[in-house]
Amino acid sequence: MSEMTLFSKGGNTLPAHLQNLQLDATTKALMGGSGSGGKRISIRGNVFRMMVDGKEIAQNEDRAMPIIIAAANPNVSRTFYAGVYQEGQAMAPTCWSNDGVSPDIKAEAPQSGKCATCSQNIKGSGQGDSRACRFSQRLAVLLENDIRGDVYQLTLPAQSIFGAVENGKMPLQAYAKFLGSHGLPVTAVVTEMRFDTASATPRLTFKAIRPLNEEELALAQLKGQSADAKAAIAATAAQMDGATKVSLPPVEETPKETPKVQAEAVEDTAEPTKRTKKAAPKDVADILDDWAEE
């Protein structure tokens, strides 16, 4: 079988056991890079943006997008940038933590031995009353209309993670707890992520819209264990973008009256403030009432 026949335009003629395989480390090494590239979904400017190696390749201006959450970093991460943000500049963070406890071993300018005692973790160290070191959580997600396709990283800012349910709008932790309390894994459903139009900065809320069928579930679980998914939940957004230049603290001390601007401020937010707590849906039927008809 020739190469032209094997990869003909008319369709994939690979044997069944070779279809839908993930690229292995050997192939990626011989390709001279990561193979599939660093793919992520950015929520900058309240727009879903498809990013590949730091370049925006597509936009989805709909307020909502259906995804499958294939994997998640079990910890809330932290990221600190020193210096002034420049639009379009891919800059690696000055310091970051994957586990939220201590700086990553690869951080070139760790700000403290422990995140809890770091000066960048004090309220007021960032803009206004915020912390200079920002909370985030990384997910590996699939697109509902392309479950067999690429794995994307989705990095959520603090106000998309924490907080109470408001008028049925659930941030990530509340959403996962809601499904979990009804015995539903978050990885077994199609999740709608939607921009909260009442928020001045990008904030996503989540709800389940349908269960995965048996074939979809098996594929999503396989994708969740892939090298791309593991990279998505372990790497910072800057690493996914291929940033090599590190945002280092300025040589001269910044005057106290000069406000600090974070390099990812366009996508990040301060810790959520207290809000009026609304009652959560009483049962899972509130969001899954039409599943039986699928």
CSV table of N, CA, C and O in Angstrom, one decimal, residues 106-222:
chain,number,residue,atom,x,y,z
A,106,LYS,N,10.5,24.7,38.0
A,106,LYS,CA,11.0,25.3,36.8
A,106,LYS,C,10.9,26.8,36.8
A,106,LYS,O,11.3,27.5,35.9
A,107,ALA,N,10.2,27.4,37.9
A,107,ALA,CA,10.1,28.8,38.0
A,107,ALA,C,11.4,29.5,38.1
A,107,ALA,O,12.2,29.1,39.0
A,108,GLU,N,11.7,30.5,37.3
A,108,GLU,CA,13.1,31.1,37.2
A,108,GLU,C,13.3,32.1,38.3
A,108,GLU,O,14.4,32.5,38.7
A,109,ALA,N,12.2,32.7,38.9
A,109,ALA,CA,12.3,33.7,39.9
A,109,ALA,C,11.2,33.4,41.0
A,109,ALA,O,10.3,34.2,41.1
A,110,PRO,N,11.4,32.3,41.7
A,110,PRO,CA,10.4,32.1,42.8
A,110,PRO,C,10.3,33.2,43.8
A,110,PRO,O,11.4,33.7,44.2
A,111,GLN,N,9.1,33.6,44.2
A,111,GLN,CA,8.9,34.7,45.0
A,111,GLN,C,9.0,34.4,46.5
A,111,GLN,O,9.2,35.2,47.4
A,112,SER,N,8.8,33.1,46.8
A,112,SER,CA,8.9,32.6,48.2
A,112,SER,C,9.0,31.1,48.2
A,112,SER,O,8.7,30.5,47.2
A,113,GLY,N,9.4,30.6,49.4
A,113,GLY,CA,9.4,29.1,49.5
A,113,GLY,C,8.1,28.5,49.5
A,113,GLY,O,7.9,27.4,49.1
A,114,LYS,N,7.1,29.2,50.1
A,114,LYS,CA,5.7,28.7,50.2
A,114,LYS,C,4.8,29.8,49.7
A,114,LYS,O,4.9,31.0,50.0
A,115,CYS,N,3.7,29.3,49.0
A,115,CYS,CA,2.7,30.3,48.5
A,115,CYS,C,2.0,31.0,49.6
A,115,CYS,O,1.7,32.2,49.5
A,116,ALA,N,1.7,30.3,50.7
A,116,ALA,CA,0.9,30.9,51.8
A,116,ALA,C,1.6,32.1,52.4
A,116,ALA,O,0.9,33.0,52.9
A,117,THR,N,2.9,32.1,52.4
A,117,THR,CA,3.7,33.2,53.1
A,117,THR,C,4.3,34.1,52.1
A,117,THR,O,5.1,35.0,52.5
A,118,CYS,N,3.9,34.0,50.8
A,118,CYS,CA,4.5,34.9,49.8
A,118,CYS,C,3.9,36.3,49.8
A,118,CYS,O,2.7,36.4,50.0
A,119,SER,N,4.7,37.3,49.6
A,119,SER,CA,4.3,38.7,49.6
A,119,SER,C,3.3,39.0,48.5
A,119,SER,O,2.5,39.9,48.5
A,120,GLN,N,3.4,38.2,47.4
A,120,GLN,CA,2.5,38.4,46.2
A,120,GLN,C,1.2,37.7,46.5
A,120,GLN,O,0.3,37.9,45.7
A,121,ASN,N,1.0,37.1,47.6
A,121,ASN,CA,-0.3,36.4,48.0
A,121,ASN,C,-1.1,37.3,49.0
A,121,ASN,O,-2.1,36.8,49.5
A,122,ILE,N,-0.6,38.5,49.2
A,122,ILE,CA,-1.3,39.4,50.2
A,122,ILE,C,-2.3,40.2,49.4
A,122,ILE,O,-1.9,40.8,48.4
A,123,LYS,N,-3.5,40.4,50.0
A,123,LYS,CA,-4.4,41.3,49.3
A,123,LYS,C,-3.9,42.7,49.3
A,123,LYS,O,-3.3,43.2,50.2
A,124,GLY,N,-4.0,43.3,48.1
A,124,GLY,CA,-3.5,44.6,47.9
A,124,GLY,C,-2.1,44.6,47.2
A,124,GLY,O,-1.6,45.7,46.7
A,125,SER,N,-1.5,43.4,47.0
A,125,SER,CA,-0.3,43.3,46.3
A,125,SER,C,-0.5,43.5,44.8
A,125,SER,O,0.4,43.8,44.0
A,126,GLY,N,-1.7,43.3,44.3
A,126,GLY,CA,-2.1,43.5,42.9
A,126,GLY,C,-2.9,44.7,42.7
A,126,GLY,O,-2.8,45.7,43.5
A,127,GLN,N,-3.7,44.8,41.7
A,127,GLN,CA,-4.5,45.9,41.4
A,127,GLN,C,-5.6,46.0,42.4
A,127,GLN,O,-6.3,45.1,42.7
A,128,GLY,N,-5.8,47.2,43.0
A,128,GLY,CA,-6.9,47.4,43.9
A,128,GLY,C,-6.6,46.6,45.2
A,128,GLY,O,-5.6,46.6,45.8
A,129,ASP,N,-7.6,45.8,45.5
A,129,ASP,CA,-7.5,44.9,46.7
A,129,ASP,C,-7.2,43.5,46.4
A,129,ASP,O,-7.3,42.6,47.2
A,130,SER,N,-6.8,43.3,45.1
A,130,SER,CA,-6.5,41.9,44.7
A,130,SER,C,-5.1,41.4,45.0
A,130,SER,O,-4.3,42.2,45.5
A,131,ARG,N,-4.9,40.1,44.8
A,131,ARG,CA,-3.6,39.6,45.0
A,131,ARG,C,-2.8,39.6,43.7
A,131,ARG,O,-3.4,39.4,42.6
A,132,ALA,N,-1.5,39.9,43.8
A,132,ALA,CA,-0.7,39.9,42.6
A,132,ALA,C,-0.6,38.5,42.0
A,132,ALA,O,-0.4,38.3,40.8
A,133,CYS,N,-0.5,37.5,42.8
A,133,CYS,CA,-0.5,36.1,42.4
A,133,CYS,C,-1.9,35.6,42.2
A,133,CYS,O,-2.7,35.6,43.2
A,134,ARG,N,-2.2,35.2,41.0
A,134,ARG,CA,-3.6,34.8,40.7
A,134,ARG,C,-3.9,33.4,40.8
A,134,ARG,O,-3.1,32.5,40.4
A,135,PHE,N,-5.1,33.0,41.2
A,135,PHE,CA,-5.6,31.6,41.3
A,135,PHE,C,-6.1,31.3,39.9
A,135,PHE,O,-6.7,32.1,39.2
A,136,SER,N,-6.0,30.0,39.5
A,136,SER,CA,-6.6,29.5,38.3
A,136,SER,C,-6.6,28.0,38.4
A,136,SER,O,-6.0,27.3,39.2
A,137,GLN,N,-7.4,27.4,37.5
A,137,GLN,CA,-7.5,25.9,37.4
A,137,GLN,C,-7.5,25.5,36.0
A,137,GLN,O,-8.2,26.1,35.1
A,138,ARG,N,-6.7,24.5,35.7
A,138,ARG,CA,-6.5,24.1,34.3
A,138,ARG,C,-7.3,22.8,34.0
A,138,ARG,O,-7.3,21.8,34.8
A,139,LEU,N,-8.0,22.8,32.9
A,139,LEU,CA,-8.8,21.7,32.4
A,139,LEU,C,-8.3,21.2,31.1
A,139,LEU,O,-7.8,22.0,30.3
A,140,ALA,N,-8.5,20.0,30.8
A,140,ALA,CA,-8.3,19.4,29.4
A,140,ALA,C,-9.7,19.2,28.9
A,140,ALA,O,-10.4,18.4,29.5
A,141,VAL,N,-10.1,19.8,27.8
A,141,VAL,CA,-11.4,19.7,27.3
A,141,VAL,C,-11.5,19.3,25.8
A,141,VAL,O,-10.5,19.5,25.1
A,142,LEU,N,-12.6,18.7,25.4
A,142,LEU,CA,-12.9,18.3,24.1
A,142,LEU,C,-14.1,19.1,23.6
A,142,LEU,O,-14.9,19.5,24.4
A,143,LEU,N,-14.1,19.3,22.3
A,143,LEU,CA,-15.3,20.0,21.7
A,143,LEU,C,-16.4,19.0,21.4
A,143,LEU,O,-16.1,17.9,20.9
A,144,GLU,N,-17.6,19.3,21.8
A,144,GLU,CA,-18.7,18.3,21.6
A,144,GLU,C,-18.8,17.9,20.2
A,144,GLU,O,-19.1,16.7,19.9
A,145,ASN,N,-18.7,18.8,19.2
A,145,ASN,CA,-18.8,18.5,17.8
A,145,ASN,C,-17.6,17.8,17.2
A,145,ASN,O,-17.5,17.6,16.0
A,146,ASP,N,-16.5,17.6,18.0
A,146,ASP,CA,-15.3,17.0,17.5
A,146,ASP,C,-14.6,16.2,18.6
A,146,ASP,O,-13.5,16.5,19.0
A,147,ILE,N,-15.3,15.3,19.2
A,147,ILE,CA,-14.8,14.5,20.4
A,147,ILE,C,-13.6,13.7,20.0
A,147,ILE,O,-12.7,13.5,20.8
A,148,ARG,N,-13.5,13.3,18.7
A,148,ARG,CA,-12.3,12.6,18.3
A,148,ARG,C,-11.1,13.5,17.9
A,148,ARG,O,-10.1,13.0,17.6
A,149,GLY,N,-11.4,14.8,18.0
A,149,GLY,CA,-10.3,15.7,17.6
A,149,GLY,C,-9.4,16.1,18.7
A,149,GLY,O,-9.1,15.3,19.6
A,150,ASP,N,-8.9,17.3,18.7
A,150,ASP,CA,-7.8,17.8,19.6
A,150,ASP,C,-8.3,18.0,21.0
A,150,ASP,O,-9.5,18.2,21.3
A,151,VAL,N,-7.3,17.8,21.9
A,151,VAL,CA,-7.5,18.2,23.3
A,151,VAL,C,-7.1,19.6,23.5
A,151,VAL,O,-6.0,20.0,23.0
A,152,TYR,N,-7.9,20.4,24.2
A,152,TYR,CA,-7.6,21.8,24.4
A,152,TYR,C,-7.4,22.1,25.9
A,152,TYR,O,-8.1,21.5,26.7
A,153,GLN,N,-6.5,23.0,26.2
A,153,GLN,CA,-6.4,23.5,27.6
A,153,GLN,C,-7.4,24.6,27.8
A,153,GLN,O,-7.6,25.5,26.9
A,154,LEU,N,-8.0,24.6,28.9
A,154,LEU,CA,-8.9,25.7,29.3
A,154,LEU,C,-8.4,26.1,30.7
A,154,LEU,O,-8.5,25.3,31.7
A,155,THR,N,-8.0,27.4,30.9
A,155,THR,CA,-7.5,27.9,32.2
A,155,THR,C,-8.6,28.8,32.7
A,155,THR,O,-8.9,29.8,32.1
A,156,LEU,N,-9.1,28.5,33.9
A,156,LEU,CA,-10.2,29.3,34.4
A,156,LEU,C,-9.7,30.2,35.5
A,156,LEU,O,-8.9,29.8,36.4
A,157,PRO,N,-10.1,31.5,35.5
A,157,PRO,CA,-9.7,32.4,36.6
A,157,PRO,C,-10.6,32.1,37.8
A,157,PRO,O,-11.5,31.4,37.8
A,158,ALA,N,-10.2,32.8,38.9
A,158,ALA,CA,-10.7,32.5,40.2
A,158,ALA,C,-12.3,32.6,40.2
A,158,ALA,O,-12.9,31.7,40.8
A,159,GLN,N,-12.8,33.6,39.6
A,159,GLN,CA,-14.3,33.8,39.8
A,159,GLN,C,-15.1,32.9,38.9
A,159,GLN,O,-16.3,32.8,39.1
A,160,SER,N,-14.4,32.1,38.0
A,160,SER,CA,-15.1,31.0,37.3
A,160,SER,C,-15.0,29.7,38.1
A,160,SER,O,-15.6,28.7,37.7
A,161,ILE,N,-14.2,29.7,39.1
A,161,ILE,CA,-14.0,28.5,39.9
A,161,ILE,C,-14.8,28.5,41.2
A,161,ILE,O,-15.5,27.6,41.5
A,162,PHE,N,-14.6,29.6,42.0
A,162,PHE,CA,-15.2,29.7,43.3
A,162,PHE,C,-16.5,30.4,43.3
A,162,PHE,O,-16.9,31.1,42.3
A,163,GLY,N,-17.2,30.4,44.4
A,163,GLY,CA,-18.4,31.2,44.6
A,163,GLY,C,-19.7,30.3,44.7
A,163,GLY,O,-19.7,29.1,44.5
A,164,ALA,N,-20.7,31.0,45.1
A,164,ALA,CA,-22.0,30.3,45.3
A,164,ALA,C,-22.8,30.3,44.0
A,164,ALA,O,-22.6,31.0,43.1
A,165,VAL,N,-23.9,29.5,44.0
A,165,VAL,CA,-24.8,29.4,42.9
A,165,VAL,C,-25.7,30.6,43.0
A,165,VAL,O,-26.3,31.0,44.0
A,166,GLU,N,-25.8,31.3,41.9
A,166,GLU,CA,-26.7,32.5,41.8
A,166,GLU,C,-27.6,32.4,40.6
A,166,GLU,O,-27.2,32.3,39.5
A,167,ASN,N,-28.9,32.3,41.0
A,167,ASN,CA,-29.9,32.2,40.0
A,167,ASN,C,-29.7,31.0,39.0
A,167,ASN,O,-29.9,31.1,37.8
A,168,GLY,N,-29.2,29.9,39.6
A,168,GLY,CA,-28.9,28.7,38.8
A,168,GLY,C,-27.6,28.7,38.1
A,168,GLY,O,-27.2,27.7,37.4
A,169,LYS,N,-26.8,29.8,38.2
A,169,LYS,CA,-25.5,29.9,37.5
A,169,LYS,C,-24.5,29.3,38.5
A,169,LYS,O,-24.3,29.8,39.6
A,170,MET,N,-23.8,28.3,38.0
A,170,MET,CA,-22.8,27.6,38.8
A,170,MET,C,-21.4,27.8,38.4
A,170,MET,O,-21.1,27.5,37.2
A,171,PRO,N,-20.5,28.3,39.3
A,171,PRO,CA,-19.1,28.2,38.9
A,171,PRO,C,-18.6,26.8,39.0
A,171,PRO,O,-19.3,25.9,39.4
A,172,LEU,N,-17.4,26.5,38.6
A,172,LEU,CA,-16.9,25.2,38.4
A,172,LEU,C,-17.0,24.3,39.6
A,172,LEU,O,-17.5,23.2,39.5
A,173,GLN,N,-16.5,24.7,40.8
A,173,GLN,CA,-16.6,23.9,41.9
A,173,GLN,C,-18.0,23.5,42.3
A,173,GLN,O,-18.3,22.4,42.7
A,174,ALA,N,-18.9,24.5,42.3
A,174,ALA,CA,-20.3,24.2,42.7
A,174,ALA,C,-20.9,23.3,41.7
A,174,ALA,O,-21.7,22.4,42.0
A,175,TYR,N,-20.6,23.4,40.4
A,175,TYR,CA,-21.1,22.5,39.3
A,175,TYR,C,-20.6,21.1,39.6
A,175,TYR,O,-21.5,20.2,39.5
A,176,ALA,N,-19.3,20.9,39.8
A,176,ALA,CA,-18.8,19.6,40.0
A,176,ALA,C,-19.4,18.9,41.3
A,176,ALA,O,-19.8,17.7,41.3
A,177,LYS,N,-19.6,19.7,42.3
A,177,LYS,CA,-20.2,19.2,43.6
A,177,LYS,C,-21.7,18.8,43.3
A,177,LYS,O,-22.2,17.8,43.9
A,178,PHE,N,-22.4,19.6,42.5
A,178,PHE,CA,-23.8,19.3,42.2
A,178,PHE,C,-23.9,18.0,41.5
A,178,PHE,O,-24.7,17.2,41.9
A,179,LEU,N,-23.1,17.8,40.4
A,179,LEU,CA,-23.2,16.6,39.7
A,179,LEU,C,-22.8,15.4,40.6
A,179,LEU,O,-23.4,14.3,40.6
A,180,GLY,N,-21.7,15.6,41.3
A,180,GLY,CA,-21.2,14.5,42.2
A,180,GLY,C,-22.1,14.1,43.2
A,180,GLY,O,-22.2,12.9,43.6
A,181,SER,N,-22.9,15.0,43.7
A,181,SER,CA,-23.9,14.7,44.8
A,181,SER,C,-25.0,13.8,44.2
A,181,SER,O,-25.8,13.2,45.0
A,182,HIS,N,-25.2,13.8,42.9
A,182,HIS,CA,-26.2,12.9,42.2
A,182,HIS,C,-25.5,11.8,41.5
A,182,HIS,O,-26.1,11.1,40.7
A,183,GLY,N,-24.2,11.5,41.8
A,183,GLY,CA,-23.6,10.3,41.3
A,183,GLY,C,-23.2,10.4,39.8
A,183,GLY,O,-23.0,9.4,39.1
A,184,LEU,N,-23.1,11.7,39.3
A,184,LEU,CA,-22.7,11.9,37.9
A,184,LEU,C,-21.3,12.5,37.8
A,184,LEU,O,-21.1,13.6,38.2
A,185,PRO,N,-20.4,11.7,37.2
A,185,PRO,CA,-19.1,12.3,36.9
A,185,PRO,C,-19.1,13.4,36.0
A,185,PRO,O,-19.9,13.4,35.0
A,186,VAL,N,-18.4,14.5,36.2
A,186,VAL,CA,-18.4,15.6,35.3
A,186,VAL,C,-17.8,15.2,33.9
A,186,VAL,O,-18.1,15.9,32.9
A,187,THR,N,-17.0,14.2,33.9
A,187,THR,CA,-16.5,13.7,32.6
A,187,THR,C,-17.4,12.9,31.8
A,187,THR,O,-17.1,12.5,30.7
A,188,ALA,N,-18.6,12.6,32.3
A,188,ALA,CA,-19.6,11.8,31.6
A,188,ALA,C,-20.7,12.5,31.0
A,188,ALA,O,-21.7,11.9,30.5
A,189,VAL,N,-20.6,13.9,31.0
A,189,VAL,CA,-21.7,14.7,30.4
A,189,VAL,C,-21.1,15.7,29.4
A,189,VAL,O,-19.9,16.0,29.5
A,190,VAL,N,-21.9,16.2,28.6
A,190,VAL,CA,-21.6,17.4,27.8
A,190,VAL,C,-21.9,18.6,28.7
A,190,VAL,O,-23.0,18.8,29.2
A,191,THR,N,-20.9,19.5,28.9
A,191,THR,CA,-21.0,20.6,29.7
A,191,THR,C,-21.1,21.9,28.9
A,191,THR,O,-20.3,22.1,28.0
A,192,GLU,N,-22.1,22.7,29.2
A,192,GLU,CA,-22.2,24.0,28.5
A,192,GLU,C,-21.4,25.0,29.4
A,192,GLU,O,-21.8,25.2,30.6
A,193,MET,N,-20.4,25.7,28.9
A,193,MET,CA,-19.8,26.8,29.6
A,193,MET,C,-20.3,28.1,28.9
A,193,MET,O,-20.4,28.2,27.7
A,194,ARG,N,-20.7,29.0,29.8
A,194,ARG,CA,-21.4,30.2,29.3
A,194,ARG,C,-20.8,31.4,30.0
A,194,ARG,O,-20.6,31.4,31.2
A,195,PHE,N,-20.6,32.5,29.2
A,195,PHE,CA,-20.1,33.8,29.8
A,195,PHE,C,-21.3,34.4,30.6
A,195,PHE,O,-22.4,34.4,30.2
A,196,ASP,N,-20.9,34.8,31.8
A,196,ASP,CA,-21.9,35.6,32.7
A,196,ASP,C,-21.9,37.0,32.3
A,196,ASP,O,-20.9,37.8,32.5
A,197,THR,N,-22.9,37.4,31.6
A,197,THR,CA,-23.0,38.8,31.0
A,197,THR,C,-23.1,39.9,32.1
A,197,THR,O,-22.9,41.0,31.9
A,198,ALA,N,-23.4,39.4,33.4
A,198,ALA,CA,-23.5,40.4,34.5
A,198,ALA,C,-22.1,40.7,35.1
A,198,ALA,O,-22.0,41.6,35.9
A,199,SER,N,-21.1,40.0,34.6
A,199,SER,CA,-19.7,40.2,35.1
A,199,SER,C,-18.9,41.1,34.2
A,199,SER,O,-19.0,41.0,33.0
A,200,ALA,N,-18.2,42.1,34.8
A,200,ALA,CA,-17.4,43.0,34.0
A,200,ALA,C,-16.2,42.4,33.4
A,200,ALA,O,-15.6,42.9,32.4
A,201,THR,N,-15.7,41.3,34.0
A,201,THR,CA,-14.5,40.6,33.5
A,201,THR,C,-14.9,39.2,33.2
A,201,THR,O,-16.0,38.7,33.6
A,202,PRO,N,-14.2,38.5,32.3
A,202,PRO,CA,-14.6,37.1,31.9
A,202,PRO,C,-14.9,36.2,33.0
A,202,PRO,O,-14.0,35.9,33.9
A,203,ARG,N,-16.1,35.7,33.1
A,203,ARG,CA,-16.5,34.7,34.1
A,203,ARG,C,-17.4,33.7,33.5
A,203,ARG,O,-18.4,34.1,32.8
A,204,LEU,N,-17.0,32.4,33.6
A,204,LEU,CA,-17.8,31.4,33.0
A,204,LEU,C,-18.7,30.7,34.1
A,204,LEU,O,-18.2,30.5,35.3
A,205,THR,N,-19.8,30.2,33.7
A,205,THR,CA,-20.7,29.4,34.5
A,205,THR,C,-20.9,28.1,33.8
A,205,THR,O,-20.8,28.1,32.5
A,206,PHE,N,-21.4,27.1,34.5
A,206,PHE,CA,-21.4,25.7,33.9
A,206,PHE,C,-22.8,25.0,34.1
A,206,PHE,O,-23.4,25.2,35.2
A,207,LYS,N,-23.2,24.2,33.2
A,207,LYS,CA,-24.4,23.4,33.4
A,207,LYS,C,-24.3,22.2,32.4
A,207,LYS,O,-23.6,22.2,31.4
A,208,ALA,N,-24.9,21.0,32.9
A,208,ALA,CA,-24.9,19.8,32.0
A,208,ALA,C,-26.1,19.9,31.1
A,208,ALA,O,-27.2,20.3,31.4
A,209,ILE,N,-25.8,19.5,29.8
A,209,ILE,CA,-26.9,19.5,28.8
A,209,ILE,C,-27.3,18.2,28.3
A,209,ILE,O,-28.4,18.0,27.8
A,210,ARG,N,-26.4,17.2,28.4
A,210,ARG,CA,-26.8,15.8,28.0
A,210,ARG,C,-25.7,14.8,28.4
A,210,ARG,O,-24.6,15.2,28.7
A,211,PRO,N,-26.1,13.6,28.6
A,211,PRO,CA,-25.0,12.6,28.9
A,211,PRO,C,-24.3,12.1,27.7
A,211,PRO,O,-24.8,12.3,26.6
A,212,LEU,N,-23.1,11.6,27.9
A,212,LEU,CA,-22.3,11.0,26.8
A,212,LEU,C,-22.9,9.6,26.5
A,212,LEU,O,-23.3,8.9,27.4
A,213,ASN,N,-23.0,9.3,25.2
A,213,ASN,CA,-23.3,7.9,25.0
A,213,ASN,C,-22.1,7.0,25.2
A,213,ASN,O,-21.0,7.4,25.6
A,214,GLU,N,-22.3,5.7,25.1
A,214,GLU,CA,-21.3,4.7,25.5
A,214,GLU,C,-20.0,4.9,24.8
A,214,GLU,O,-18.9,4.9,25.3
A,215,GLU,N,-20.1,5.1,23.4
A,215,GLU,CA,-18.9,5.3,22.6
A,215,GLU,C,-18.2,6.6,22.9
A,215,GLU,O,-17.0,6.6,23.0
A,216,GLU,N,-19.0,7.7,23.1
A,216,GLU,CA,-18.4,9.0,23.5
A,216,GLU,C,-17.7,8.9,24.8
A,216,GLU,O,-16.6,9.5,25.0
A,217,LEU,N,-18.3,8.2,25.8
A,217,LEU,CA,-17.7,8.1,27.1
A,217,LEU,C,-16.4,7.4,27.1
A,217,LEU,O,-15.4,7.8,27.7
A,218,ALA,N,-16.3,6.3,26.3
A,218,ALA,CA,-15.1,5.5,26.2
A,218,ALA,C,-14.0,6.4,25.6
A,218,ALA,O,-12.8,6.3,26.0
A,219,LEU,N,-14.4,7.1,24.5
A,219,LEU,CA,-13.4,7.9,23.8
A,219,LEU,C,-12.9,9.1,24.7
A,219,LEU,O,-11.7,9.4,24.7
A,220,ALA,N,-13.8,9.7,25.4
A,220,ALA,CA,-13.5,10.8,26.3
A,220,ALA,C,-12.5,10.4,27.4
A,220,ALA,O,-11.6,11.1,27.8
A,221,GLN,N,-12.8,9.2,27.9
A,221,GLN,CA,-11.9,8.6,29.0
A,221,GLN,C,-10.5,8.4,28.4
A,221,GLN,O,-9.5,8.6,29.1
A,222,LEU,N,-10.5,7.9,27.2
A,222,LEU,CA,-9.2,7.6,26.6
A,222,LEU,C,-8.4,8.9,26.4
A,222,LEU,O,-7.2,9.0,26.6
